[in-house]
Amino acid sequence: RNLPLGGGETNGFAAWRTLCDEEERLDPAAQVAILQELLHPNFAEVDGGWRQGWMEWEARLARHAPLLGSLGDAVRIGIVRARAPDLLRDHLEVSAASYGADYAAF
């Protein structure tokens, strides 16, 4: 593999990120920690609030897709809905028939 380690227009950050990503995939303890975090996120702890936490979780899911495979729609809906603010969670539970197990419709 050809990694841009420095010089030119790069500063080595891309290479470092690639190496770290590969290491996370290889280390079973890191894999379990990542999986645990993704299955039990705390959206409210993020500085931008609950919605920002949800969006960052989505980005982490995409980033770690090679590790996780794909979480099913029903699992993702369950994770997000359980962590929604009270009024939104109530609305999502009442409206469940309209989105079913379709995360895009959710």
mmCIF file of the C-alpha atoms, coordinates in Angstrom:
data_MODEL
# 
_entry.id   MODEL 
# 
loop_
_atom_site.group_PDB 
_atom_site.id 
_atom_site.type_symbol 
_atom_site.label_atom_id 
_atom_site.label_alt_id 
_atom_site.label_comp_id 
_atom_site.label_asym_id 
_atom_site.label_entity_id 
_atom_site.label_seq_id 
_atom_site.pdbx_PDB_ins_code 
_atom_site.Cartn_x 
_atom_site.Cartn_y 
_atom_site.Cartn_z 
_atom_site.occupancy 
_atom_site.B_iso_or_equiv 
_atom_site.pdbx_formal_charge 
_atom_site.auth_seq_id 
_atom_site.auth_comp_id 
_atom_site.auth_asym_id 
_atom_site.auth_atom_id 
_atom_site.pdbx_PDB_model_num 
ATOM 1   C CA . ARG A 1 1   ? 0.000   0.000  0.000  1.00 0.00 ? 1   ARG A CA 1 
ATOM 2   C CA . ASN A 1 2   ? 1.132   3.532  -0.696 1.00 0.00 ? 2   ASN A CA 1 
ATOM 3   C CA . LEU A 1 3   ? 0.504   5.764  2.340  1.00 0.00 ? 3   LEU A CA 1 
ATOM 4   C CA . PRO A 1 4   ? 1.107   9.527  2.196  1.00 0.00 ? 4   PRO A CA 1 
ATOM 5   C CA . LEU A 1 5   ? 3.349   9.837  5.250  1.00 0.00 ? 5   LEU A CA 1 
ATOM 6   C CA . GLY A 1 6   ? 4.290   13.449 4.856  1.00 0.00 ? 6   GLY A CA 1 
ATOM 7   C CA . GLY A 1 7   ? 5.505   16.186 2.626  1.00 0.00 ? 7   GLY A CA 1 
ATOM 8   C CA . GLY A 1 8   ? 3.722   17.623 -0.345 1.00 0.00 ? 8   GLY A CA 1 
ATOM 9   C CA . GLU A 1 9   ? 0.096   18.512 0.212  1.00 0.00 ? 9   GLU A CA 1 
ATOM 10  C CA . THR A 1 10  ? -0.464  15.938 2.975  1.00 0.00 ? 10  THR A CA 1 
ATOM 11  C CA . ASN A 1 11  ? 0.509   16.129 6.614  1.00 0.00 ? 11  ASN A CA 1 
ATOM 12  C CA . GLY A 1 12  ? 0.415   12.423 7.406  1.00 0.00 ? 12  GLY A CA 1 
ATOM 13  C CA . PHE A 1 13  ? -3.004  12.572 9.043  1.00 0.00 ? 13  PHE A CA 1 
ATOM 14  C CA . ALA A 1 14  ? -4.620  10.412 6.360  1.00 0.00 ? 14  ALA A CA 1 
ATOM 15  C CA . ALA A 1 15  ? -1.954  7.749  6.810  1.00 0.00 ? 15  ALA A CA 1 
ATOM 16  C CA . TRP A 1 16  ? -2.308  7.833  10.593 1.00 0.00 ? 16  TRP A CA 1 
ATOM 17  C CA . ARG A 1 17  ? -6.080  7.466  10.355 1.00 0.00 ? 17  ARG A CA 1 
ATOM 18  C CA . THR A 1 18  ? -5.723  4.525  7.951  1.00 0.00 ? 18  THR A CA 1 
ATOM 19  C CA . LEU A 1 19  ? -3.295  2.780  10.295 1.00 0.00 ? 19  LEU A CA 1 
ATOM 20  C CA . CYS A 1 20  ? -5.500  3.375  13.342 1.00 0.00 ? 20  CYS A CA 1 
ATOM 21  C CA . ASP A 1 21  ? -8.579  2.094  11.514 1.00 0.00 ? 21  ASP A CA 1 
ATOM 22  C CA . GLU A 1 22  ? -6.738  -1.066 10.537 1.00 0.00 ? 22  GLU A CA 1 
ATOM 23  C CA . GLU A 1 23  ? -5.486  -1.577 14.095 1.00 0.00 ? 23  GLU A CA 1 
ATOM 24  C CA . GLU A 1 24  ? -9.016  -1.215 15.504 1.00 0.00 ? 24  GLU A CA 1 
ATOM 25  C CA . ARG A 1 25  ? -10.220 -3.905 13.112 1.00 0.00 ? 25  ARG A CA 1 
ATOM 26  C CA . LEU A 1 26  ? -7.470  -6.274 14.221 1.00 0.00 ? 26  LEU A CA 1 
ATOM 27  C CA . ASP A 1 27  ? -7.670  -5.836 18.001 1.00 0.00 ? 27  ASP A CA 1 
ATOM 28  C CA . PRO A 1 28  ? -10.539 -7.918 19.443 1.00 0.00 ? 28  PRO A CA 1 
ATOM 29  C CA . ALA A 1 29  ? -10.732 -5.804 22.621 1.00 0.00 ? 29  ALA A CA 1 
ATOM 30  C CA . ALA A 1 30  ? -11.081 -2.632 20.540 1.00 0.00 ? 30  ALA A CA 1 
ATOM 31  C CA . GLN A 1 31  ? -13.722 -4.298 18.388 1.00 0.00 ? 31  GLN A CA 1 
ATOM 32  C CA . VAL A 1 32  ? -15.795 -5.200 21.455 1.00 0.00 ? 32  VAL A CA 1 
ATOM 33  C CA . ALA A 1 33  ? -15.426 -1.683 22.903 1.00 0.00 ? 33  ALA A CA 1 
ATOM 34  C CA . ILE A 1 34  ? -16.522 -0.099 19.623 1.00 0.00 ? 34  ILE A CA 1 
ATOM 35  C CA . LEU A 1 35  ? -19.460 -2.462 19.313 1.00 0.00 ? 35  LEU A CA 1 
ATOM 36  C CA . GLN A 1 36  ? -20.527 -1.763 22.897 1.00 0.00 ? 36  GLN A CA 1 
ATOM 37  C CA . GLU A 1 37  ? -20.377 1.996  22.321 1.00 0.00 ? 37  GLU A CA 1 
ATOM 38  C CA . LEU A 1 38  ? -22.363 1.742  19.098 1.00 0.00 ? 38  LEU A CA 1 
ATOM 39  C CA . LEU A 1 39  ? -25.048 -0.479 20.603 1.00 0.00 ? 39  LEU A CA 1 
ATOM 40  C CA . HIS A 1 40  ? -25.395 1.694  23.731 1.00 0.00 ? 40  HIS A CA 1 
ATOM 41  C CA . PRO A 1 41  ? -24.776 5.304  22.654 1.00 0.00 ? 41  PRO A CA 1 
ATOM 42  C CA . ASN A 1 42  ? -25.581 8.324  24.781 1.00 0.00 ? 42  ASN A CA 1 
ATOM 43  C CA . PHE A 1 43  ? -26.746 10.960 22.338 1.00 0.00 ? 43  PHE A CA 1 
ATOM 44  C CA . ALA A 1 44  ? -27.425 13.497 25.098 1.00 0.00 ? 44  ALA A CA 1 
ATOM 45  C CA . GLU A 1 45  ? -23.741 13.720 26.108 1.00 0.00 ? 45  GLU A CA 1 
ATOM 46  C CA . VAL A 1 46  ? -22.749 15.340 22.797 1.00 0.00 ? 46  VAL A CA 1 
ATOM 47  C CA . ASP A 1 47  ? -22.169 19.105 22.863 1.00 0.00 ? 47  ASP A CA 1 
ATOM 48  C CA . GLY A 1 48  ? -24.609 19.793 20.030 1.00 0.00 ? 48  GLY A CA 1 
ATOM 49  C CA . GLY A 1 49  ? -27.461 18.037 21.834 1.00 0.00 ? 49  GLY A CA 1 
ATOM 50  C CA . TRP A 1 50  ? -29.427 14.893 21.151 1.00 0.00 ? 50  TRP A CA 1 
ATOM 51  C CA . ARG A 1 51  ? -29.822 15.360 17.373 1.00 0.00 ? 51  ARG A CA 1 
ATOM 52  C CA . GLN A 1 52  ? -26.117 16.054 16.933 1.00 0.00 ? 52  GLN A CA 1 
ATOM 53  C CA . GLY A 1 53  ? -25.353 12.948 18.983 1.00 0.00 ? 53  GLY A CA 1 
ATOM 54  C CA . TRP A 1 54  ? -27.637 10.910 16.732 1.00 0.00 ? 54  TRP A CA 1 
ATOM 55  C CA . MET A 1 55  ? -25.917 12.246 13.584 1.00 0.00 ? 55  MET A CA 1 
ATOM 56  C CA . GLU A 1 56  ? -22.465 11.502 15.009 1.00 0.00 ? 56  GLU A CA 1 
ATOM 57  C CA . TRP A 1 57  ? -23.613 7.973  15.882 1.00 0.00 ? 57  TRP A CA 1 
ATOM 58  C CA . GLU A 1 58  ? -24.758 7.515  12.279 1.00 0.00 ? 58  GLU A CA 1 
ATOM 59  C CA . ALA A 1 59  ? -21.314 8.622  11.075 1.00 0.00 ? 59  ALA A CA 1 
ATOM 60  C CA . ARG A 1 60  ? -19.617 6.160  13.465 1.00 0.00 ? 60  ARG A CA 1 
ATOM 61  C CA . LEU A 1 61  ? -21.888 3.365  12.213 1.00 0.00 ? 61  LEU A CA 1 
ATOM 62  C CA . ALA A 1 62  ? -20.810 4.124  8.656  1.00 0.00 ? 62  ALA A CA 1 
ATOM 63  C CA . ARG A 1 63  ? -17.149 4.328  9.649  1.00 0.00 ? 63  ARG A CA 1 
ATOM 64  C CA . HIS A 1 64  ? -17.233 0.989  11.452 1.00 0.00 ? 64  HIS A CA 1 
ATOM 65  C CA . ALA A 1 65  ? -19.417 -0.834 8.912  1.00 0.00 ? 65  ALA A CA 1 
ATOM 66  C CA . PRO A 1 66  ? -16.570 -3.255 8.047  1.00 0.00 ? 66  PRO A CA 1 
ATOM 67  C CA . LEU A 1 67  ? -16.447 -4.273 11.723 1.00 0.00 ? 67  LEU A CA 1 
ATOM 68  C CA . LEU A 1 68  ? -20.191 -4.388 12.346 1.00 0.00 ? 68  LEU A CA 1 
ATOM 69  C CA . GLY A 1 69  ? -21.583 -5.353 9.037  1.00 0.00 ? 69  GLY A CA 1 
ATOM 70  C CA . SER A 1 70  ? -24.947 -3.697 8.824  1.00 0.00 ? 70  SER A CA 1 
ATOM 71  C CA . LEU A 1 71  ? -27.221 -3.171 11.798 1.00 0.00 ? 71  LEU A CA 1 
ATOM 72  C CA . GLY A 1 72  ? -30.755 -3.993 10.760 1.00 0.00 ? 72  GLY A CA 1 
ATOM 73  C CA . ASP A 1 73  ? -33.315 -1.232 10.510 1.00 0.00 ? 73  ASP A CA 1 
ATOM 74  C CA . ALA A 1 74  ? -35.308 -2.524 13.481 1.00 0.00 ? 74  ALA A CA 1 
ATOM 75  C CA . VAL A 1 75  ? -32.177 -2.544 15.670 1.00 0.00 ? 75  VAL A CA 1 
ATOM 76  C CA . ARG A 1 76  ? -31.229 1.003  14.644 1.00 0.00 ? 76  ARG A CA 1 
ATOM 77  C CA . ILE A 1 77  ? -34.789 2.236  15.229 1.00 0.00 ? 77  ILE A CA 1 
ATOM 78  C CA . GLY A 1 78  ? -34.819 0.584  18.654 1.00 0.00 ? 78  GLY A CA 1 
ATOM 79  C CA . ILE A 1 79  ? -31.513 2.173  19.642 1.00 0.00 ? 79  ILE A CA 1 
ATOM 80  C CA . VAL A 1 80  ? -32.493 5.663  18.501 1.00 0.00 ? 80  VAL A CA 1 
ATOM 81  C CA . ARG A 1 81  ? -36.086 5.581  19.745 1.00 0.00 ? 81  ARG A CA 1 
ATOM 82  C CA . ALA A 1 82  ? -35.060 4.417  23.220 1.00 0.00 ? 82  ALA A CA 1 
ATOM 83  C CA . ARG A 1 83  ? -32.692 7.384  23.512 1.00 0.00 ? 83  ARG A CA 1 
ATOM 84  C CA . ALA A 1 84  ? -34.989 10.050 22.078 1.00 0.00 ? 84  ALA A CA 1 
ATOM 85  C CA . PRO A 1 85  ? -36.187 12.899 24.293 1.00 0.00 ? 85  PRO A CA 1 
ATOM 86  C CA . ASP A 1 86  ? -39.426 11.992 26.082 1.00 0.00 ? 86  ASP A CA 1 
ATOM 87  C CA . LEU A 1 87  ? -41.894 13.877 23.848 1.00 0.00 ? 87  LEU A CA 1 
ATOM 88  C CA . LEU A 1 88  ? -40.224 12.684 20.655 1.00 0.00 ? 88  LEU A CA 1 
ATOM 89  C CA . ARG A 1 89  ? -40.057 9.105  21.932 1.00 0.00 ? 89  ARG A CA 1 
ATOM 90  C CA . ASP A 1 90  ? -43.774 9.211  22.735 1.00 0.00 ? 90  ASP A CA 1 
ATOM 91  C CA . HIS A 1 91  ? -44.533 10.500 19.236 1.00 0.00 ? 91  HIS A CA 1 
ATOM 92  C CA . LEU A 1 92  ? -42.311 7.840  17.620 1.00 0.00 ? 92  LEU A CA 1 
ATOM 93  C CA . GLU A 1 93  ? -43.999 5.079  19.599 1.00 0.00 ? 93  GLU A CA 1 
ATOM 94  C CA . VAL A 1 94  ? -47.479 6.276  18.622 1.00 0.00 ? 94  VAL A CA 1 
ATOM 95  C CA . SER A 1 95  ? -46.411 6.651  14.967 1.00 0.00 ? 95  SER A CA 1 
ATOM 96  C CA . ALA A 1 96  ? -44.663 3.283  14.749 1.00 0.00 ? 96  ALA A CA 1 
ATOM 97  C CA . ALA A 1 97  ? -47.255 1.946  12.319 1.00 0.00 ? 97  ALA A CA 1 
ATOM 98  C CA . SER A 1 98  ? -46.300 4.615  9.787  1.00 0.00 ? 98  SER A CA 1 
ATOM 99  C CA . TYR A 1 99  ? -42.605 3.671  9.630  1.00 0.00 ? 99  TYR A CA 1 
ATOM 100 C CA . GLY A 1 100 ? -42.655 0.055  10.812 1.00 0.00 ? 100 GLY A CA 1 
ATOM 101 C CA . ALA A 1 101 ? -39.149 -1.374 10.576 1.00 0.00 ? 101 ALA A CA 1 
ATOM 102 C CA . ASP A 1 102 ? -38.034 0.988  7.784  1.00 0.00 ? 102 ASP A CA 1 
ATOM 103 C CA . TYR A 1 103 ? -35.202 3.172  9.114  1.00 0.00 ? 103 TYR A CA 1 
ATOM 104 C CA . ALA A 1 104 ? -35.368 5.538  6.133  1.00 0.00 ? 104 ALA A CA 1 
ATOM 105 C CA . ALA A 1 105 ? -39.055 6.195  6.867  1.00 0.00 ? 105 ALA A CA 1 
ATOM 106 C CA . PHE A 1 106 ? -38.265 6.521  10.584 1.00 0.00 ? 106 PHE A CA 1 
# 
